Amino acid sequence: MMNSKQEKLDENTTKEVILLQSQTSCNMAVCFFLQKNYKKAIEKATESLKLNKNDKALYRRGQAYAALQNYDEAVEDFKNLIKMDTSDKNNFQQELV
C-alpha cells in the first residue's frame, strides 16, 4: 500500500524503468559470460528478454548455451536472432557454422 508521499509512475516512466532493468540484466549477462559463469549469464539474459525482447540478450544467451554445449538451445536463440534482424548486419549466421 502506498503512503501519501508515494506516487504511481506514469506509463512512460514505467516503460523507461522496465527498459533500464532489461539493459542492466543484459549487461550483467555480459559480465557473467566474460567470467565464464555461463549459467548465470543465461539467467540474466533470460531476465532481460522477459522484460524486453532484444538482440543483445538473445545473442549473449545463445553464446552461453553454446559454451555449455547446449547446442539445441544455442541454435534456437541464434535462429530467433536472425529472424529479429533479417538483414543480419551483425553476421549472426556465422554463429551457426
PDB file of C-alpha atoms in Angstrom, residues 18-77:
ATOM      1  CA  ILE A  18      11.491  -1.668 -17.462  1.00  0.00           C
ATOM      2  CA  LEU A  19      13.899  -0.890 -20.311  1.00  0.00           C
ATOM      3  CA  LEU A  20      16.605   0.099 -17.821  1.00  0.00           C
ATOM      4  CA  GLN A  21      16.055  -3.136 -15.868  1.00  0.00           C
ATOM      5  CA  SER A  22      16.332  -5.096 -19.109  1.00  0.00           C
ATOM      6  CA  GLN A  23      19.557  -3.319 -20.097  1.00  0.00           C
ATOM      7  CA  THR A  24      21.027  -3.869 -16.639  1.00  0.00           C
ATOM      8  CA  SER A  25      20.254  -7.592 -16.758  1.00  0.00           C
ATOM      9  CA  CYS A  26      21.763  -7.789 -20.244  1.00  0.00           C
ATOM     10  CA  ASN A  27      24.934  -6.034 -19.075  1.00  0.00           C
ATOM     11  CA  MET A  28      25.153  -8.424 -16.146  1.00  0.00           C
ATOM     12  CA  ALA A  29      24.844 -11.331 -18.591  1.00  0.00           C
ATOM     13  CA  VAL A  30      27.879  -9.988 -20.463  1.00  0.00           C
ATOM     14  CA  CYS A  31      29.860  -9.744 -17.224  1.00  0.00           C
ATOM     15  CA  PHE A  32      28.968 -13.281 -16.170  1.00  0.00           C
ATOM     16  CA  PHE A  33      29.768 -14.563 -19.662  1.00  0.00           C
ATOM     17  CA  LEU A  34      33.215 -12.980 -19.571  1.00  0.00           C
ATOM     18  CA  GLN A  35      33.780 -14.589 -16.153  1.00  0.00           C
ATOM     19  CA  LYS A  36      32.806 -17.914 -17.734  1.00  0.00           C
ATOM     20  CA  ASN A  37      29.840 -18.196 -15.385  1.00  0.00           C
ATOM     21  CA  TYR A  38      27.623 -19.328 -18.240  1.00  0.00           C
ATOM     22  CA  LYS A  39      24.648 -20.484 -16.175  1.00  0.00           C
ATOM     23  CA  LYS A  40      24.385 -17.078 -14.521  1.00  0.00           C
ATOM     24  CA  ALA A  41      24.821 -15.405 -17.930  1.00  0.00           C
ATOM     25  CA  ILE A  42      21.865 -17.426 -19.236  1.00  0.00           C
ATOM     26  CA  GLU A  43      19.806 -16.474 -16.189  1.00  0.00           C
ATOM     27  CA  LYS A  44      20.477 -12.748 -16.594  1.00  0.00           C
ATOM     28  CA  ALA A  45      19.970 -12.795 -20.365  1.00  0.00           C
ATOM     29  CA  THR A  46      16.649 -14.571 -19.851  1.00  0.00           C
ATOM     30  CA  GLU A  47      15.621 -11.929 -17.296  1.00  0.00           C
ATOM     31  CA  SER A  48      16.457  -9.241 -19.837  1.00  0.00           C
ATOM     32  CA  LEU A  49      14.438 -10.993 -22.551  1.00  0.00           C
ATOM     33  CA  LYS A  50      11.395 -11.346 -20.288  1.00  0.00           C
ATOM     34  CA  LEU A  51      11.381  -7.594 -19.778  1.00  0.00           C
ATOM     35  CA  ASN A  52      12.243  -6.567 -23.324  1.00  0.00           C
ATOM     36  CA  LYS A  53      12.971  -8.805 -26.290  1.00  0.00           C
ATOM     37  CA  ASN A  54      16.337  -7.623 -27.581  1.00  0.00           C
ATOM     38  CA  ASP A  55      19.056  -8.971 -29.823  1.00  0.00           C
ATOM     39  CA  LYS A  56      21.942  -8.405 -27.418  1.00  0.00           C
ATOM     40  CA  ALA A  57      20.464 -10.584 -24.673  1.00  0.00           C
ATOM     41  CA  LEU A  58      19.438 -13.251 -27.160  1.00  0.00           C
ATOM     42  CA  TYR A  59      22.942 -13.295 -28.638  1.00  0.00           C
ATOM     43  CA  ARG A  60      24.623 -13.486 -25.238  1.00  0.00           C
ATOM     44  CA  ARG A  61      22.312 -16.277 -24.102  1.00  0.00           C
ATOM     45  CA  GLY A  62      23.000 -18.211 -27.293  1.00  0.00           C
ATOM     46  CA  GLN A  63      26.733 -17.874 -26.730  1.00  0.00           C
ATOM     47  CA  ALA A  64      26.398 -19.064 -23.134  1.00  0.00           C
ATOM     48  CA  TYR A  65      24.317 -22.065 -24.204  1.00  0.00           C
ATOM     49  CA  ALA A  66      26.982 -22.934 -26.777  1.00  0.00           C
ATOM     50  CA  ALA A  67      29.745 -22.600 -24.170  1.00  0.00           C
ATOM     51  CA  LEU A  68      27.848 -25.131 -22.015  1.00  0.00           C
ATOM     52  CA  GLN A  69      27.444 -27.366 -25.088  1.00  0.00           C
ATOM     53  CA  ASN A  70      23.664 -26.917 -25.009  1.00  0.00           C
ATOM     54  CA  TYR A  71      23.683 -26.684 -28.771  1.00  0.00           C
ATOM     55  CA  ASP A  72      19.948 -27.109 -29.377  1.00  0.00           C
ATOM     56  CA  GLU A  73      19.170 -24.089 -27.191  1.00  0.00           C
ATOM     57  CA  ALA A  74      22.027 -22.096 -28.732  1.00  0.00           C
ATOM     58  CA  VAL A  75      20.834 -22.803 -32.278  1.00  0.00           C
ATOM     59  CA  GLU A  76      17.283 -21.841 -31.308  1.00  0.00           C
ATOM     60  CA  ASP A  77      18.467 -18.498 -29.917  1.00  0.00           C
TER      61      ASP A  77
END
